[in-house]
Coordinates of C-alpha atoms in Angstrom, one line a residue:
M1 CA 0.0 0.0 0.0
T2 CA 1.4 3.4 -1.0
K3 CA 1.9 6.2 1.5
L4 CA -0.9 8.2 -0.1
S5 CA -3.4 5.4 0.1
S6 CA -2.4 4.8 3.7
R7 CA -2.9 8.4 4.6
V8 CA -6.3 8.5 2.8
T9 CA -7.4 5.4 4.7
A10 CA -6.3 6.9 8.0
V11 CA -8.1 10.1 7.3
L12 CA -11.3 8.3 6.4
V13 CA -11.1 6.1 9.5
L14 CA -10.5 9.1 11.7
A15 CA -13.3 11.0 10.0
F16 CA -15.7 8.1 10.5
M17 CA -14.7 7.9 14.2
A18 CA -15.1 11.6 14.6
F19 CA -18.5 11.6 13.0
F20 CA -19.9 8.9 15.3
M21 CA -18.2 10.5 18.4
L22 CA -19.7 13.9 17.6
F23 CA -23.1 12.5 16.7
T24 CA -23.1 10.4 19.9
F25 CA -22.4 13.3 22.2
F26 CA -24.1 16.2 20.5
G27 CA -26.9 14.5 18.5
K28 CA -30.5 14.6 19.6
K29 CA -31.1 12.4 22.7
E30 CA -34.1 10.3 23.5
N31 CA -35.3 9.4 27.0
T32 CA -36.6 6.0 26.0
S33 CA -36.0 3.3 23.4
E34 CA -39.3 2.5 21.6
N35 CA -37.9 -0.7 20.1
E36 CA -36.5 -2.0 23.4
N37 CA -39.4 -0.6 25.5
R38 CA -37.0 0.7 28.2
P39 CA -35.6 4.0 29.5
L40 CA -32.2 5.1 28.3
A41 CA -29.4 6.3 30.5
G42 CA -29.3 10.0 31.3
R43 CA -26.2 12.2 31.0
P44 CA -23.9 11.3 34.0
G45 CA -23.3 13.9 36.7
F46 CA -19.8 14.9 37.7
S47 CA -18.1 15.0 41.1
L48 CA -14.5 14.4 42.2
S49 CA -15.6 11.5 44.5
A50 CA -17.6 9.9 41.7
V51 CA -14.6 10.2 39.3
A52 CA -12.2 8.8 41.9
D53 CA -14.6 5.8 42.6
G54 CA -15.0 5.0 39.0
I55 CA -18.7 5.7 39.1
T56 CA -18.5 8.5 36.5
A57 CA -16.6 6.2 34.1
S58 CA -19.2 3.5 34.4
Q59 CA -22.1 5.9 33.9
L60 CA -20.4 7.4 30.9
C61 CA -19.9 3.9 29.3
T62 CA -23.6 3.2 29.8
Y63 CA -24.6 6.6 28.5
T64 CA -22.5 6.2 25.4
A65 CA -23.8 2.7 24.7
D66 CA -27.4 3.9 25.0
H67 CA -27.0 6.9 22.8
F68 CA -24.5 5.7 20.3
A69 CA -25.1 7.0 16.8
M70 CA -27.5 4.8 14.8
R71 CA -27.6 2.5 17.8
G72 CA -30.9 0.8 16.7
V73 CA -29.4 -0.1 13.3
W74 CA -26.3 -1.6 14.8
I75 CA -28.3 -3.7 17.3
K76 CA -30.6 -5.1 14.6
L77 CA -27.5 -5.8 12.3
N78 CA -25.8 -7.6 15.2
A79 CA -28.8 -9.7 15.9
A80 CA -29.2 -10.7 12.2
I81 CA -25.5 -11.6 11.9
R82 CA -25.4 -13.7 15.1
A83 CA -28.5 -15.6 14.0
E84 CA -27.0 -16.2 10.5
V85 CA -23.8 -17.6 11.8
G86 CA -25.7 -19.9 14.2
E87 CA -25.0 -18.0 17.4
G88 CA -28.5 -18.3 18.7
I89 CA -28.4 -16.4 21.9
I90 CA -28.7 -12.6 22.0
N91 CA -28.9 -10.7 25.3
G92 CA -30.2 -13.9 27.0
V93 CA -32.8 -14.6 24.3
Y94 CA -32.5 -17.9 22.4
I95 CA -33.6 -17.9 18.7
A96 CA -35.6 -21.1 18.1
D97 CA -36.9 -22.0 14.7
D98 CA -40.2 -20.2 15.0
M99 CA -40.1 -18.3 18.3
L100 CA -37.9 -16.5 20.8
L101 CA -37.3 -18.1 24.2
D102 CA -35.8 -16.7 27.4
A103 CA -32.5 -18.6 27.9
K104 CA -32.5 -17.3 31.5
A105 CA -35.9 -18.6 32.3
S106 CA -34.7 -21.9 33.7
D107 CA -32.4 -20.3 36.3
R108 CA -35.1 -19.1 38.8
A109 CA -34.7 -18.1 42.4
R110 CA -36.8 -20.2 44.8
A111 CA -40.1 -18.8 45.8
D112 CA -39.8 -19.3 49.6
E113 CA -41.0 -15.8 50.5
S114 CA -44.1 -16.1 48.3
I115 CA -44.8 -19.4 49.8
R116 CA -44.6 -18.0 53.3
A117 CA -46.8 -15.1 52.4
L118 CA -49.5 -17.4 50.9
N119 CA -49.4 -19.8 53.9
S120 CA -49.6 -16.9 56.3
F121 CA -52.6 -15.5 54.4
A122 CA -54.3 -18.9 54.4
E123 CA -54.1 -19.0 58.2
S124 CA -56.0 -15.7 58.6
Y125 CA -58.5 -15.9 55.7
N126 CA -61.7 -17.9 56.0
G127 CA -62.7 -18.1 52.3
A128 CA -61.5 -20.3 49.5
I129 CA -58.0 -19.7 48.1
Y130 CA -56.8 -20.7 44.7
V131 CA -53.3 -20.5 43.2
V132 CA -52.3 -20.7 39.5
A133 CA -48.6 -20.6 38.7
V134 CA -48.3 -20.0 35.0
P135 CA -45.1 -21.3 33.2
T136 CA -43.3 -19.1 30.7
S137 CA -43.0 -20.1 27.1
S138 CA -39.5 -21.4 27.9
G139 CA -41.0 -23.8 30.4
V140 CA -43.6 -25.2 28.0
Y141 CA -41.2 -25.3 25.0
R142 CA -38.1 -26.3 27.0
E143 CA -37.2 -29.0 24.4
K144 CA -36.4 -26.2 22.0
L145 CA -33.6 -24.8 24.3
P146 CA -30.0 -26.1 24.2
E147 CA -29.2 -28.6 27.0
Q148 CA -27.1 -26.1 29.0
F149 CA -30.1 -23.9 29.7
D150 CA -32.3 -26.8 31.0
T151 CA -30.8 -26.7 34.5
Y152 CA -34.1 -26.3 36.4
R153 CA -37.4 -27.3 34.9
E154 CA -40.3 -24.9 35.5
S155 CA -42.6 -27.9 35.9
Q156 CA -40.5 -29.0 38.8
Q157 CA -40.3 -25.5 40.2
I158 CA -44.1 -25.2 40.2
S159 CA -44.5 -28.6 41.8
D160 CA -42.0 -27.6 44.5
I161 CA -44.1 -24.5 45.3
Y162 CA -47.4 -26.4 45.3
D163 CA -46.0 -29.0 47.6
K164 CA -45.1 -26.4 50.2
L165 CA -48.4 -24.6 50.2
N166 CA -50.9 -24.8 53.1
R167 CA -53.5 -27.6 52.6
K168 CA -56.2 -25.0 52.6
I169 CA -54.9 -23.5 49.4
K170 CA -56.2 -25.1 46.2
R171 CA -53.5 -25.5 43.6
I172 CA -54.6 -25.4 39.9
D173 CA -52.3 -27.0 37.4
A174 CA -51.7 -24.8 34.3
Y175 CA -48.4 -26.4 33.2
N176 CA -49.8 -29.7 32.0
I177 CA -52.7 -28.1 30.3
L178 CA -50.5 -25.9 28.3
K179 CA -47.9 -28.6 27.7
M180 CA -50.6 -30.8 26.2
L181 CA -51.8 -28.1 23.9
N182 CA -48.4 -26.7 22.9
K183 CA -49.0 -27.4 19.2
N184 CA -51.5 -24.6 19.3
Y185 CA -50.9 -20.8 19.4
I186 CA -50.9 -20.6 23.2
Y187 CA -47.8 -18.5 23.7
Y188 CA -46.5 -15.5 21.8
R189 CA -43.5 -16.0 19.5
S190 CA -41.8 -12.9 20.9
D191 CA -42.8 -12.8 24.6
N192 CA -42.7 -15.1 27.6
K193 CA -46.5 -14.8 28.2
W194 CA -49.4 -16.9 27.0
T195 CA -51.8 -15.7 24.3
S196 CA -55.5 -15.1 25.0
Y197 CA -56.2 -18.6 23.7
G198 CA -53.6 -20.0 26.0
A199 CA -55.3 -18.2 28.9
Y200 CA -58.7 -19.5 27.7
C201 CA -57.5 -23.1 27.8
V202 CA -56.5 -22.7 31.4
Y203 CA -59.6 -20.7 32.3
R204 CA -61.8 -23.8 31.5
T205 CA -60.2 -25.7 34.3
V206 CA -59.9 -22.7 36.7
I207 CA -63.5 -21.7 36.5
Q208 CA -64.7 -25.3 37.2
R209 CA -62.5 -25.3 40.3
L210 CA -64.2 -22.0 41.3
G211 CA -67.6 -23.7 41.0
F212 CA -68.9 -22.7 37.5
M213 CA -69.3 -24.3 34.1
P214 CA -66.9 -22.7 31.5
T215 CA -68.3 -20.7 28.7
T216 CA -67.7 -22.8 25.5
Y217 CA -65.3 -21.5 22.9
D218 CA -68.0 -21.3 20.2
K219 CA -69.8 -18.6 22.3
Y220 CA -66.9 -16.2 21.8
S221 CA -66.3 -13.9 18.9
V222 CA -62.6 -13.3 18.4
H223 CA -61.4 -9.9 17.2
H224 CA -57.8 -9.9 15.8
A225 CA -56.9 -6.5 17.2
T226 CA -53.4 -6.4 15.7
S227 CA -50.9 -8.8 14.0
D228 CA -47.9 -6.5 14.7
F229 CA -47.2 -7.2 18.4
R230 CA -43.6 -7.6 19.4
G231 CA -43.0 -8.6 23.0
D232 CA -40.3 -8.4 25.6
L233 CA -38.1 -11.0 24.1
Y234 CA -38.0 -9.1 20.8
N235 CA -37.2 -5.9 22.7
R236 CA -34.2 -7.6 24.3
S237 CA -32.9 -9.3 21.2
Q238 CA -34.1 -6.9 18.4
Y239 CA -34.2 -10.0 16.1
D240 CA -36.5 -9.4 13.2
G241 CA -36.5 -13.0 11.9
I242 CA -39.5 -14.1 13.9
R243 CA -43.0 -13.1 12.7
P244 CA -44.8 -10.5 14.8
D245 CA -47.6 -11.8 17.1
I246 CA -51.4 -11.5 17.1
I247 CA -53.3 -9.9 19.9
D248 CA -56.9 -11.1 20.2
F249 CA -59.9 -9.7 22.0
Y250 CA -62.7 -12.1 23.0
S251 CA -66.3 -11.1 23.4
C252 CA -69.1 -13.5 24.5
S253 CA -72.1 -13.4 22.2
G254 CA -75.2 -13.0 24.3
G255 CA -73.3 -13.2 27.5
A256 CA -72.8 -10.9 30.5
E257 CA -71.7 -7.3 29.8
I258 CA -69.4 -5.0 31.6
V259 CA -71.2 -2.3 33.6
S260 CA -68.2 -0.5 34.9
C261 CA -64.4 -0.9 35.0
T262 CA -62.8 1.6 37.4
G263 CA -59.1 1.9 38.3
Y264 CA -58.0 3.2 41.7
Y265 CA -54.6 4.8 42.3
N266 CA -52.9 4.9 45.7
S267 CA -53.7 8.5 46.0
G268 CA -57.4 7.7 45.8
K269 CA -57.8 9.1 42.3
T270 CA -60.0 7.0 40.0
V271 CA -60.0 6.5 36.3
E272 CA -62.6 4.8 34.0
K273 CA -61.0 2.0 32.1
H274 CA -61.9 -0.8 29.6
I275 CA -61.4 -4.5 29.6
Y276 CA -59.8 -4.1 26.2
D277 CA -58.3 -0.7 25.4
E278 CA -57.6 -0.7 21.6
K279 CA -56.0 2.8 21.8
L280 CA -53.1 1.3 23.6
L281 CA -52.2 -0.8 20.6
D282 CA -50.5 2.4 19.3
M283 CA -48.2 2.5 22.3
D284 CA -44.8 0.9 22.7
Y285 CA -46.0 -2.3 24.5
M286 CA -49.3 -3.4 22.9
Y287 CA -50.0 -6.0 25.6
N288 CA -51.2 -3.1 27.8
A289 CA -54.4 -3.1 25.7
Y290 CA -55.5 -5.9 28.1
L291 CA -57.1 -4.1 31.0
G292 CA -55.3 -0.9 30.0
E293 CA -52.4 0.8 31.8
E294 CA -51.9 -1.0 35.2
V295 CA -53.4 0.4 38.3
P296 CA -53.0 -0.8 41.9
L297 CA -56.7 -1.7 42.2
L298 CA -59.3 -2.4 39.5
K299 CA -63.0 -2.9 40.2
I300 CA -65.1 -4.6 37.5
T301 CA -68.9 -4.9 37.7
T302 CA -71.0 -6.9 35.3
T303 CA -74.6 -7.7 34.5
V304 CA -74.3 -11.1 36.1
K305 CA -77.0 -11.3 38.8
N306 CA -75.5 -13.8 41.3
E307 CA -74.0 -11.2 43.7
R308 CA -70.8 -13.2 43.7
K309 CA -67.5 -11.3 44.3
L310 CA -64.1 -12.5 43.4
L311 CA -60.7 -11.1 44.4
V312 CA -57.9 -11.6 41.9
I313 CA -54.3 -10.9 43.1
K314 CA -52.1 -11.0 40.0
D315 CA -49.3 -10.0 37.7
D316 CA -49.7 -9.2 34.0
Y317 CA -50.2 -12.8 33.0
A318 CA -53.7 -12.4 34.3
D319 CA -54.5 -9.4 32.2
C320 CA -55.8 -11.4 29.2
F321 CA -57.3 -14.1 31.5
I322 CA -59.6 -11.8 33.6
P323 CA -62.0 -11.0 30.7
F324 CA -63.1 -14.7 30.7
L325 CA -64.1 -14.5 34.4
T326 CA -66.5 -11.6 33.8
Q327 CA -69.1 -14.2 32.6
H328 CA -69.4 -15.6 36.1
Y329 CA -69.2 -12.9 38.7
S330 CA -71.2 -9.7 39.4
E331 CA -68.0 -8.1 40.7
I332 CA -64.3 -8.8 40.2
D333 CA -61.7 -6.8 42.1
V334 CA -58.2 -7.0 40.8
V335 CA -55.1 -6.1 42.8
S336 CA -51.6 -5.6 41.4
P337 CA -49.5 -6.1 44.6
E338 CA -46.3 -4.6 43.1
L339 CA -48.2 -1.3 42.6
I340 CA -50.0 -1.1 46.0
E341 CA -48.6 1.2 48.6
G342 CA -48.8 -0.2 52.1
R343 CA -50.7 -3.4 52.6
I344 CA -53.4 -4.7 50.4
S345 CA -55.7 -4.8 53.4
D346 CA -55.4 -1.0 53.6
H347 CA -57.3 -0.8 50.3
I348 CA -59.8 -3.7 50.5
R349 CA -61.4 -6.0 53.1
F350 CA -60.6 -9.6 52.5
S351 CA -63.8 -10.6 54.3
D352 CA -65.8 -9.1 51.4
Y353 CA -64.8 -12.0 49.2
E354 CA -65.7 -15.7 49.5
Q355 CA -63.0 -16.6 47.0
V356 CA -59.4 -15.3 46.3
L357 CA -57.5 -16.2 43.1
F358 CA -53.8 -15.7 43.0
L359 CA -52.5 -15.9 39.3
F360 CA -48.9 -15.2 38.6
G361 CA -46.3 -16.1 36.0
I362 CA -43.7 -18.4 37.7
E363 CA -40.9 -16.0 37.1
N364 CA -42.8 -13.3 39.0
L365 CA -43.9 -15.6 41.8
S366 CA -40.2 -16.3 42.4
K367 CA -39.4 -12.6 43.1
P368 CA -38.7 -12.2 46.8
D369 CA -41.0 -9.2 47.4
I370 CA -43.9 -9.9 44.9
L371 CA -46.3 -10.7 47.8
S372 CA -44.8 -8.5 50.5
T373 CA -47.9 -6.3 50.6
L374 CA -50.2 -9.3 51.3
S375 CA -49.7 -9.2 55.1

């Protein structure tokens, strides 16, 4: 290579680096990443102690990575290249043939604190208690994962939890129902969670345990609200090679109707909501269309005349499940324990309900503080 061509190459490389450096630090900054559905790092502060401790350097690295010029393009390119060369794991997400799976899903913490909270609640509550632990897509489709990620089966984890629960608590098996039906579209291709149809399949068993006959599938009209949903696993991997998902809304022909759906914030402020909020399909995370944006407490009343009240304590796995329950109860109160300030009993009276249903994804039930507001 001649001296001239070497100099030209060096100038071009330096210009390229300078462009990206300037664009990274002086270009327009966003607070959130729409594709990843997460907040981006803010500009780091400066202090002598933070510099000395290395905190500023760490914050600067995170800030630079989050705001690097054309970051979204590079992430997608990286995902496509890694998938093409057979490196199937991107940011903890495994690329199976037809879906994305959480490669970290099999490495769960034990749910000892949740078990203690449930057992303590069972000692003080006189009504019927039901628990549904819902497996992730990685638990149901574990055979698609490489062997090194199959260290702890979710079926075994759920069984361990159920074995340790107070005998008063009625355990409902969701895993085997979903495993048996795993040839159907019961889980999203790009998210850990079940689809509305997956939720319906488990609802049929749950509602019988609660004392009702399930509404048959042919009574429902299914509205394909969108076929462009991309879930949390897509947000983490940014891999475009998997088809987007379908979000379905179910309505029961000739069945009970919703009279009111009211959300309560910790401040006491209320907001009128919808079982299905189609406007939220235009937001970053379309799954929020089920029950709308989360609130600590949601009260649903229906035209059912039986004066039966159900309390549901849940995470977001229950959001597409609850609409099926509205055919059986005159009132359903829904608590999101992670959002409640203080204790749940500060907001409701447990004695008002003859039945309490706990419905959680297994990965959330294993969080140490998920039910800390129960007592």
